[in-house]
Short mmCIF file of N, CA and C in Angstrom, two decimals:
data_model
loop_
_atom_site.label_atom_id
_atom_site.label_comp_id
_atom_site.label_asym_id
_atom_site.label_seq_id
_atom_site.Cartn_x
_atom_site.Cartn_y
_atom_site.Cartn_z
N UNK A 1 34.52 8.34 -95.05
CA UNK A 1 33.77 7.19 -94.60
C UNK A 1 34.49 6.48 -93.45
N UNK A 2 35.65 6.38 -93.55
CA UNK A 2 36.40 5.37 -92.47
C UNK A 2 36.46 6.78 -91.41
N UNK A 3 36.55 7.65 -91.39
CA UNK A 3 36.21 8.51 -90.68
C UNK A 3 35.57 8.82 -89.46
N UNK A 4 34.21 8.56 -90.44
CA UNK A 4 33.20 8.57 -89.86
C UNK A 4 33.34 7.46 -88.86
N UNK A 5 33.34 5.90 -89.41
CA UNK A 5 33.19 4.96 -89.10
C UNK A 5 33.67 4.56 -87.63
N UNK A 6 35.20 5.10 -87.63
CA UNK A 6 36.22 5.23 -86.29
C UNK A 6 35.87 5.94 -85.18
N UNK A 7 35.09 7.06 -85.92
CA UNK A 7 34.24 8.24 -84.91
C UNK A 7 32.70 7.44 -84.18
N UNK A 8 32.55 6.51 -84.91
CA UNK A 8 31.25 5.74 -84.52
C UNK A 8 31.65 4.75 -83.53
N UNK A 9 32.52 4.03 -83.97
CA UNK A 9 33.37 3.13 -82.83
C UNK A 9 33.61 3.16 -81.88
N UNK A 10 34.63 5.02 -81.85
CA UNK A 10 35.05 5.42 -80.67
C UNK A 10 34.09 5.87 -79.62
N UNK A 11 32.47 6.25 -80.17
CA UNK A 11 31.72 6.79 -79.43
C UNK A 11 30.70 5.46 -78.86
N UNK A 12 30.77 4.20 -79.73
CA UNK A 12 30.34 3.61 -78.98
C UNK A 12 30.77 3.14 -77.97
N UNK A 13 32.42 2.82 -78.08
CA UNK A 13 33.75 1.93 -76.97
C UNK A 13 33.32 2.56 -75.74
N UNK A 14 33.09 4.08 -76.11
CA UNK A 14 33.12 5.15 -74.85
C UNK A 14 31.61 5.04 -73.95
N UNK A 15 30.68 5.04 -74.54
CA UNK A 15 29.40 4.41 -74.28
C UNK A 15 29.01 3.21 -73.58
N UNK A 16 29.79 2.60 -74.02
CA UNK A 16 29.88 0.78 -73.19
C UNK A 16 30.85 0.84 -72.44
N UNK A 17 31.48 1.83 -71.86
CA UNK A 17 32.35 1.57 -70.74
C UNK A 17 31.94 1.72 -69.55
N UNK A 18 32.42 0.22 -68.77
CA UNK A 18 32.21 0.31 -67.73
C UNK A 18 31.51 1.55 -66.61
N UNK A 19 32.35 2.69 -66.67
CA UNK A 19 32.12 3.90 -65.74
C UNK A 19 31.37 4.51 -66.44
N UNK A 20 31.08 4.60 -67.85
CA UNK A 20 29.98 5.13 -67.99
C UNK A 20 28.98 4.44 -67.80
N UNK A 21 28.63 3.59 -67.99
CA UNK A 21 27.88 2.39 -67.84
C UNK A 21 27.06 2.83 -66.43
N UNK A 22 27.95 2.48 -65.41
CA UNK A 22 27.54 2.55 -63.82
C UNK A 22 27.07 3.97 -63.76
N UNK A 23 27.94 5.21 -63.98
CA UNK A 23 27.46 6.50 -64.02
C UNK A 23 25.79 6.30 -64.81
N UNK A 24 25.41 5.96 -65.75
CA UNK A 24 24.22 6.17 -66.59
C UNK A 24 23.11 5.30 -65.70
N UNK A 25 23.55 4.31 -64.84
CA UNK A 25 22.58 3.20 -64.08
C UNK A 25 22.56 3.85 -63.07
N UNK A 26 23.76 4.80 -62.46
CA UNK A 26 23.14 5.31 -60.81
C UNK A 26 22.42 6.98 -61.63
N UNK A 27 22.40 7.03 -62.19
CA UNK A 27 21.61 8.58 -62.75
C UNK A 27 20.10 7.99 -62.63
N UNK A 28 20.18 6.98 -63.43
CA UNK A 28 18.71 6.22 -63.84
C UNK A 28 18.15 6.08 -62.10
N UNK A 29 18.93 5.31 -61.46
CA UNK A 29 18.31 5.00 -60.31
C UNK A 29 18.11 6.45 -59.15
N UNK A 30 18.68 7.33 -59.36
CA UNK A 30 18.41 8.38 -58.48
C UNK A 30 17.33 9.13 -58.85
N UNK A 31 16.81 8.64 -60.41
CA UNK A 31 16.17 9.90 -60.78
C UNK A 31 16.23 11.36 -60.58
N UNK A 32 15.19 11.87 -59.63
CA UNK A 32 14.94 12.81 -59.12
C UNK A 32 16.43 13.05 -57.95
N UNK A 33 16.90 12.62 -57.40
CA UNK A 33 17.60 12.69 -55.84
C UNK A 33 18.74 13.12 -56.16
N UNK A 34 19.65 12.96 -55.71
CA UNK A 34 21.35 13.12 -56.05
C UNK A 34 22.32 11.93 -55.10
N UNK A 35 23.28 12.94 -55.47
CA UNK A 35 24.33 12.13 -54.71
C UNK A 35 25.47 12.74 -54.48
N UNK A 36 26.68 12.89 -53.24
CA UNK A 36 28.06 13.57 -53.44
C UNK A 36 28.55 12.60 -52.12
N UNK A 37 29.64 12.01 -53.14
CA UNK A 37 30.13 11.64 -52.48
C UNK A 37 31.81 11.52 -52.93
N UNK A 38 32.61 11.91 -51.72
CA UNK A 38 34.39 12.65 -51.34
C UNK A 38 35.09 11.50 -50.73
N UNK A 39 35.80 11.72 -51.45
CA UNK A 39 37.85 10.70 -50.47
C UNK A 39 37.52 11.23 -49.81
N UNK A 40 38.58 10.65 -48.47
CA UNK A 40 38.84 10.82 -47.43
C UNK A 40 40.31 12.08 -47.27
N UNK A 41 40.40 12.34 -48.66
CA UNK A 41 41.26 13.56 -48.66
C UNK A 41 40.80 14.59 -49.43
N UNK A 42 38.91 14.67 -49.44
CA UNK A 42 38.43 15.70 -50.16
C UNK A 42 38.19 15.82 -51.59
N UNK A 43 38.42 14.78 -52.04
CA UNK A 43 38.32 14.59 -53.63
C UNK A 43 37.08 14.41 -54.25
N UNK A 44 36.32 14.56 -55.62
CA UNK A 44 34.94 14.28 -55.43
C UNK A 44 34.97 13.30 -55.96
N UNK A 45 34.47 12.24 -55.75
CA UNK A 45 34.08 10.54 -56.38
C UNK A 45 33.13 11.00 -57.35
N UNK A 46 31.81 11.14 -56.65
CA UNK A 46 30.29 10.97 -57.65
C UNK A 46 30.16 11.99 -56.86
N UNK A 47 29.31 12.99 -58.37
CA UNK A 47 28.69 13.98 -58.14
C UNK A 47 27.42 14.30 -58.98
N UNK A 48 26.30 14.07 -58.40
CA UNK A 48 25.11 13.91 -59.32
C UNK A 48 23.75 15.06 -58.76
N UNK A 49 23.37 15.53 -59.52
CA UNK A 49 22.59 16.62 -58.92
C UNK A 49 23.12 17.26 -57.57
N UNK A 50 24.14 17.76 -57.15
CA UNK A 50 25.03 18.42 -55.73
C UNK A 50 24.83 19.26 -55.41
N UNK A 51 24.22 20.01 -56.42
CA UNK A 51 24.38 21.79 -56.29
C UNK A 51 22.18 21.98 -56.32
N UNK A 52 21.81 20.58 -56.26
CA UNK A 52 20.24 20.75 -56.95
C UNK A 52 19.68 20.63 -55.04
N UNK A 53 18.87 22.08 -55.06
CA UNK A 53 18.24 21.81 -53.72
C UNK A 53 17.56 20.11 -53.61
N UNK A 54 17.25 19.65 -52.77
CA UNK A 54 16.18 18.85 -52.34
C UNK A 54 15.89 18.23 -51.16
N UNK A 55 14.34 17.83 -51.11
CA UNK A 55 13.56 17.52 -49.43
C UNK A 55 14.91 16.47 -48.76
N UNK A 56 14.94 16.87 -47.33
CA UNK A 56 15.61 15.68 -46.99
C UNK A 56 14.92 14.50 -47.26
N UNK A 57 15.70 13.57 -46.94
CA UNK A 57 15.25 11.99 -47.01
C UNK A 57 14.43 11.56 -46.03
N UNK A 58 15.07 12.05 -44.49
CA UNK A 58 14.04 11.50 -43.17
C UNK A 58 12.83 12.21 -43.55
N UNK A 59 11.77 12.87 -44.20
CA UNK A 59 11.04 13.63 -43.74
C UNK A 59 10.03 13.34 -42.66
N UNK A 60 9.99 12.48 -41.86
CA UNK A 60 9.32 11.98 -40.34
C UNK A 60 10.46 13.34 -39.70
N UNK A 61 11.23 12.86 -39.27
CA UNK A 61 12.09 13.68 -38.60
C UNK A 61 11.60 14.84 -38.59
N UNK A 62 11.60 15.97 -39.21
CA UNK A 62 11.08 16.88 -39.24
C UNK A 62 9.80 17.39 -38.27
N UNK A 63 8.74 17.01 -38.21
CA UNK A 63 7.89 17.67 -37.62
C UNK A 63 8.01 16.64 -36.29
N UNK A 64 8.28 15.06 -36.03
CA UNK A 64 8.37 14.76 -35.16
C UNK A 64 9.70 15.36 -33.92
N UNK A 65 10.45 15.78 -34.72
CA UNK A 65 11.29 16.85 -33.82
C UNK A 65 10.73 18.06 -33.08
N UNK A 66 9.91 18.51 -34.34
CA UNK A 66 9.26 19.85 -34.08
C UNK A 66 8.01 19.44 -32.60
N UNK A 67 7.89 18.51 -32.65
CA UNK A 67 6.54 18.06 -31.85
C UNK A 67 7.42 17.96 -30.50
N UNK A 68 8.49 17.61 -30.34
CA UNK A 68 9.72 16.84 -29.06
C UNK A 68 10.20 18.12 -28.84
N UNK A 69 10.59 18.96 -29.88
CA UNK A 69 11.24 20.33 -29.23
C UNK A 69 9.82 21.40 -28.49
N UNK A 70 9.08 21.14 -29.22
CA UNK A 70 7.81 22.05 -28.29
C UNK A 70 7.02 21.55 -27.26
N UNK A 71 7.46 20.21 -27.07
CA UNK A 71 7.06 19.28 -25.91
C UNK A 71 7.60 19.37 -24.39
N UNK A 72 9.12 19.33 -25.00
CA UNK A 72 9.99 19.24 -24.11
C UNK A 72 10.74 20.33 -23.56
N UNK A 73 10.70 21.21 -25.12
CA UNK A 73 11.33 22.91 -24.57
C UNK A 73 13.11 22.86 -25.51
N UNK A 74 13.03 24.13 -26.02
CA UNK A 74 14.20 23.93 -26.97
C UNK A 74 15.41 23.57 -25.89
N UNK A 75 15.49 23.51 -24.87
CA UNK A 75 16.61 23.19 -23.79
C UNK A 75 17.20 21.57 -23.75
N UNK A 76 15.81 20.59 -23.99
CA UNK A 76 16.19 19.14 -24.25
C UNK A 76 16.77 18.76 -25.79
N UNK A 77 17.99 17.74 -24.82
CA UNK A 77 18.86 17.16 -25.73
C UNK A 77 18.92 15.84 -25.80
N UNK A 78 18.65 15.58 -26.42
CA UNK A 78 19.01 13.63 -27.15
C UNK A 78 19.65 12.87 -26.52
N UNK A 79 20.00 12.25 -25.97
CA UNK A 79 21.22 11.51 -25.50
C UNK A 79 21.05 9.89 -26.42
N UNK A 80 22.34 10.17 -26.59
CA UNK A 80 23.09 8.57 -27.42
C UNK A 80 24.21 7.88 -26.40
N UNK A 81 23.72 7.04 -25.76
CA UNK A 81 24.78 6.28 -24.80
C UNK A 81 25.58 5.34 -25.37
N UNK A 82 27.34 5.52 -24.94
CA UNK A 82 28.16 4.05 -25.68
C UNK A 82 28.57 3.30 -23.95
N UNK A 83 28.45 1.92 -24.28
CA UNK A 83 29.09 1.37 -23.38
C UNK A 83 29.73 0.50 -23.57
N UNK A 84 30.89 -0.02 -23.16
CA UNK A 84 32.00 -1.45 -22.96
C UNK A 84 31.46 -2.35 -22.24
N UNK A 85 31.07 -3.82 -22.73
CA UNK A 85 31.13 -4.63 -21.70
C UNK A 85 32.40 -5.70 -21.34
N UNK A 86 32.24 -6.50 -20.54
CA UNK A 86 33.37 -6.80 -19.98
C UNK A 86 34.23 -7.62 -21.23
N UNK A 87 33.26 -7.88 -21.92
CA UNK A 87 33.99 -8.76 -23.30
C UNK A 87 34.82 -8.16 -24.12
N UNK A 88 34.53 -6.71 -23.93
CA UNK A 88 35.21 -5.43 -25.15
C UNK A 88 34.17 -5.04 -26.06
N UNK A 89 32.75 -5.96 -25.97
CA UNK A 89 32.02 -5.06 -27.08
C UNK A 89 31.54 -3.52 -26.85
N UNK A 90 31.13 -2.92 -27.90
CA UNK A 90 30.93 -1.33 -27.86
C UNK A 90 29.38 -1.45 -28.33
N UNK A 91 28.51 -0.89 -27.00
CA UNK A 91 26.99 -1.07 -27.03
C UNK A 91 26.75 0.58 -26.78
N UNK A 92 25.79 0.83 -27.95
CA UNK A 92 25.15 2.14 -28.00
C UNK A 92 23.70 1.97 -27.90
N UNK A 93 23.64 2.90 -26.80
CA UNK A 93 22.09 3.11 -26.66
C UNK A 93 21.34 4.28 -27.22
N UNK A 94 20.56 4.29 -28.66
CA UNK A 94 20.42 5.46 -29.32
C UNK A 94 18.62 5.57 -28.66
N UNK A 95 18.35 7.11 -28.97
CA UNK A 95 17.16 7.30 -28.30
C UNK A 95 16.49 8.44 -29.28
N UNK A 96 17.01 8.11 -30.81
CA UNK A 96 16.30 8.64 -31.54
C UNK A 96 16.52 9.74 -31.97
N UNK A 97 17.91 10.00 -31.47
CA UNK A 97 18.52 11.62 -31.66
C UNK A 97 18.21 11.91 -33.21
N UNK A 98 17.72 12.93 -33.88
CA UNK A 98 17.63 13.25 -35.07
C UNK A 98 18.42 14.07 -35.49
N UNK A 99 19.65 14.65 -34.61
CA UNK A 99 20.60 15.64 -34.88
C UNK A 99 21.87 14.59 -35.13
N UNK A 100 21.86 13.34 -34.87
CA UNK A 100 23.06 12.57 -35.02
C UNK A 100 23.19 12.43 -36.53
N UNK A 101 24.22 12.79 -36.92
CA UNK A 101 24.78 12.85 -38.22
C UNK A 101 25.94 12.41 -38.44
N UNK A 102 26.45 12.08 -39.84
CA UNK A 102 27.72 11.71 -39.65
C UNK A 102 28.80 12.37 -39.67
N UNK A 103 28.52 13.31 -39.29
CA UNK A 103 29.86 14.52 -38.49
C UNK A 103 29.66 14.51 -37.04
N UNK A 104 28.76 14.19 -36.60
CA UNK A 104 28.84 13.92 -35.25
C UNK A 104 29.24 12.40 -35.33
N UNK A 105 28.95 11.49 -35.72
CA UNK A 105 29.14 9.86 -35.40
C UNK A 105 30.98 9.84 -35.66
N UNK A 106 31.33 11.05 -36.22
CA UNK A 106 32.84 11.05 -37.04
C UNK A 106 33.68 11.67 -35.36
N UNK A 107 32.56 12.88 -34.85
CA UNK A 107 33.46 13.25 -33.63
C UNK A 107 33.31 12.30 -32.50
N UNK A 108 32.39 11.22 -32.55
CA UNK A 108 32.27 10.46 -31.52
C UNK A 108 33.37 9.32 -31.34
N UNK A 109 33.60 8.77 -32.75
CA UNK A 109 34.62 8.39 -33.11
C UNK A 109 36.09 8.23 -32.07
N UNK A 110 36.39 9.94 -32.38
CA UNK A 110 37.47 10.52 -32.94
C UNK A 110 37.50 10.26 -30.48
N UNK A 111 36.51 10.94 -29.50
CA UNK A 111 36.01 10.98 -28.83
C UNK A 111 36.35 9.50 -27.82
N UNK A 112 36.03 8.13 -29.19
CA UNK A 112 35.96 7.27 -28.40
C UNK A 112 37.16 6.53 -28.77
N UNK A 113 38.49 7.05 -29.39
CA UNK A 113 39.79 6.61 -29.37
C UNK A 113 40.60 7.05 -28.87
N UNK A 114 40.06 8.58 -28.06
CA UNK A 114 40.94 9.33 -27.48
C UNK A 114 40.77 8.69 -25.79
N UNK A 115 39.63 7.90 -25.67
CA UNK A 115 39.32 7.00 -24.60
C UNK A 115 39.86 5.72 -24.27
N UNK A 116 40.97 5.44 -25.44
CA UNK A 116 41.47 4.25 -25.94
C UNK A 116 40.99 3.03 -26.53
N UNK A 117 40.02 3.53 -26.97
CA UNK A 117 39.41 2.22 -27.99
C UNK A 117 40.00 2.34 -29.28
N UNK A 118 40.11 0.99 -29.44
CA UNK A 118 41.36 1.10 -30.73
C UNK A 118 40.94 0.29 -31.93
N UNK A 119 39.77 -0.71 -31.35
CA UNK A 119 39.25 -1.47 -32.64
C UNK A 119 37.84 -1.99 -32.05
N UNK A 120 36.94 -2.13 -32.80
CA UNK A 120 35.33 -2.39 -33.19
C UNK A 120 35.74 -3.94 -33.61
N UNK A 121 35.42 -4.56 -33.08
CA UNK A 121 35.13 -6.24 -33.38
C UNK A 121 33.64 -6.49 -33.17
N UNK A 122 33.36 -6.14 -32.29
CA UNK A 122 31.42 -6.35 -32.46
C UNK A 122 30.77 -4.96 -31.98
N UNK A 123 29.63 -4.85 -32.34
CA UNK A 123 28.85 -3.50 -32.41
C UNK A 123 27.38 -3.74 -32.14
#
């Protein structure tokens, strides 16, 4: 009986904890969708449906690309402009690129410190 009892305890303590807690509320809220998300040294944080195909999220993107690439000819490319003004702010002029991702926003980055920008105070 006390057994049992400790075994009931322990499974509730474990149940009401915090991280499970949050884990069981972002499951609830994704339903259907997922999630993966990694440190910055490759580690996995949250991993929730990862391995489960599914539709992207933009689905506009999709055929409105398809409509711009057969418009324009698979040869046109997007352009995303950054500029400095005299104050130091960093002004981007986006034009809807649908290929900008955040492996590209990561090499633009990487791109716009090798230019000597060293800190983002306004955006």
């Amino acid at each position: 009986m006390i057994r049992s009892l400790l075994f009931l305890l322990s499974l509730i303590s474990y149940l009401l904890s915090p991280s499970v807690l949050a884990q069981t509320r972002l499951e609830s809220l994704l339903g259907d969708g997922g999630v993966m998300l990694n440190s910055p040294l490759g580690e996995s944080l949250v991993s929730i449906n990862a391995d489960q195909e599914l539709l992207p999220a933009s689905l506009v993107k999709i055929p409105l690309t398809q409509v711009v690439l057969t418009a324009l000819g698979e040869d046109f490319r997007f352009e995303t402009r950054f500029f400095r003004n005299d104050a130091g702010d960093l002004l981007i002029r986006g034009l809807g690129d649908p290929f900008l991702v955040s492996e590209e926003i990561a090499q633009i980055a990487d791109t716009l410190a090798a230019h000597g920008l060293q800190r983002v105070r306004r955006l």
